[in-house]
C-alpha cells in the first residue's frame, strides 16, 4: 500500500511540474486535481516515513528528496527522470502516460509513441483517451496529418462513449484546425454543432493556436471571432482564398 502511495506522489509531482509550463499545459488536461507544492511536500513526508526501503530505488529517493527541498526539475530531462521513477515504483497506466509525455518532451518520439500505444489499450478509459490524444500529437510532429486525423476521430468517438469532456474539447479543437488547414467546408459544417455545444472549452484550446493559423493562412487576421465566423458560415470559402 505504501509503495503505491509513493508511486502516486511521484506521479502527482510530475503533473505539477509538467503543467507549470504554460506552453505544455495548453494541450494536456489533468485527470484529477493538481496538488500544490505545499500539499506535495506533506505527502512526500508521509511516504518517506512509511514506504518500504525496497521502494526507494530507481531514483525514487532522489525525487522524494527534491520534493522535500522544493527543487523538482521542470526541464525535459528532469521530467523524464521523474516520470521514469514514478513508472518503476508504481507501474500504473497513468504513470506510463506521464512517461510517454516526458519522452515526447525530450524529442524521443519513438519511445513516446510506443508508450502511448500501450496507454491507449488501458482498461481505464480516461487514461486510454489521453494516450490516443498523445498518439495524434506525435503523428502531427511527424507531419502525418492523415493518420493524426484518423486517430482524432477515434478519440472523439470514445470521448462521447465515456463522457470525457476535457479530452473531447482538445480533439474537437484539433479537428477544427485540421478542417481549416484542408479548406474542408463540409468538415467544418459537421463540427459546428459539437463545438458550439462546448464553446468555452473548445475556444479556450483554439486560442493557443491562432499563431499557427496566421502562419498557415497569412492573408487574414486570426482571432476567436474569425474562427467563430467560419464555423457559423462554413459554406463561405472566401477565408481560404
Coordinates of C-alpha atoms in Angstrom, one line a residue, residues 32-138:
X32 CA -7.5 14.8 -11.3
X33 CA -7.0 17.9 -9.3
X34 CA -3.4 19.1 -9.3
X35 CA -1.8 19.4 -5.8
X36 CA 0.0 22.5 -4.7
X37 CA 3.8 22.3 -3.9
X38 CA 2.9 22.5 -0.2
X39 CA 0.5 19.6 -0.5
X40 CA 3.1 17.6 -2.3
X41 CA 5.7 18.2 0.3
X42 CA 3.3 17.0 3.0
X43 CA 2.6 13.8 1.1
X44 CA 6.3 13.3 0.4
X45 CA 7.0 13.4 4.2
X46 CA 4.4 10.7 4.8
X47 CA 5.7 8.3 2.1
X48 CA 9.3 9.0 3.1
X49 CA 8.5 7.6 6.6
X50 CA 6.1 4.9 5.6
X51 CA 7.1 3.3 2.3
X52 CA 9.4 0.2 2.5
X53 CA 13.1 0.7 1.8
X54 CA 12.9 -1.5 -1.3
X55 CA 10.6 1.0 -2.9
X56 CA 13.2 3.8 -2.8
X57 CA 15.1 2.5 -5.9
X58 CA 15.1 3.7 -9.5
X59 CA 15.8 7.3 -8.4
X60 CA 12.7 7.5 -6.1
X61 CA 14.8 8.5 -3.1
X62 CA 16.3 11.4 -5.0
X63 CA 12.9 12.5 -6.3
X64 CA 11.4 12.5 -2.8
X65 CA 14.4 14.5 -1.5
X66 CA 13.8 17.0 -4.3
X67 CA 10.2 17.3 -3.3
X68 CA 11.1 17.9 0.3
X69 CA 13.7 20.6 -0.7
X70 CA 11.3 22.2 -3.3
X71 CA 13.8 21.6 -6.1
X72 CA 11.8 19.4 -8.5
X73 CA 13.2 20.0 -12.0
X74 CA 10.8 21.3 -14.8
X75 CA 13.3 20.6 -17.6
X76 CA 12.5 18.0 -20.2
X77 CA 15.2 15.6 -19.0
X78 CA 14.4 16.3 -15.3
X79 CA 10.7 15.5 -16.0
X80 CA 11.7 12.3 -17.8
X81 CA 13.7 11.1 -14.8
X82 CA 10.8 11.9 -12.5
X83 CA 8.3 10.1 -14.7
X84 CA 10.6 7.1 -15.1
X85 CA 10.8 6.8 -11.3
X86 CA 7.1 7.0 -10.9
X87 CA 6.6 4.3 -13.6
X88 CA 9.1 1.9 -12.0
X89 CA 7.7 2.4 -8.5
X90 CA 4.0 2.5 -9.2
X91 CA 3.7 0.8 -12.6
X92 CA 0.3 2.2 -13.3
X93 CA -1.2 3.1 -16.7
X94 CA -1.3 6.7 -15.5
X95 CA 2.4 6.6 -14.8
X96 CA 3.1 5.2 -18.2
X97 CA 1.2 8.0 -19.8
X98 CA 3.3 10.5 -17.9
X99 CA 6.4 8.8 -19.0
X100 CA 5.2 8.9 -22.6
X101 CA 4.6 12.7 -22.2
X102 CA 8.1 13.1 -20.9
X103 CA 9.6 11.2 -23.8
X104 CA 7.8 13.5 -26.2
X105 CA 9.3 16.5 -24.4
X106 CA 12.8 15.2 -24.9
X107 CA 12.2 14.5 -28.6
X108 CA 12.3 10.7 -28.2
X109 CA 9.2 10.3 -30.4
X110 CA 9.8 6.6 -31.0
X111 CA 9.6 5.7 -27.3
X112 CA 6.8 8.2 -26.7
X113 CA 4.7 6.5 -29.4
X114 CA 5.5 3.0 -28.1
X115 CA 4.4 4.0 -24.6
X116 CA 1.4 5.9 -25.8
X117 CA 0.1 2.9 -27.7
X118 CA 0.4 0.8 -24.5
X119 CA -1.5 3.5 -22.7
X120 CA -4.3 3.7 -25.3
X121 CA -5.0 0.0 -24.6
X122 CA -5.6 0.6 -20.9
X123 CA -8.8 -0.5 -19.3
X124 CA -9.1 2.9 -17.7
X125 CA -10.9 5.0 -20.4
X126 CA -9.6 8.3 -19.1
X127 CA -6.0 7.2 -19.4
X128 CA -6.6 5.4 -22.7
X129 CA -8.2 8.5 -24.3
X130 CA -5.2 10.6 -23.3
X131 CA -2.9 8.0 -24.8
X132 CA -4.8 8.4 -28.1
X133 CA -4.6 12.2 -27.9
X134 CA -0.8 11.9 -27.4
X135 CA -0.5 9.5 -30.4
X136 CA -2.3 12.0 -32.5
X137 CA 0.1 14.8 -31.4
X138 CA 3.1 12.7 -32.2

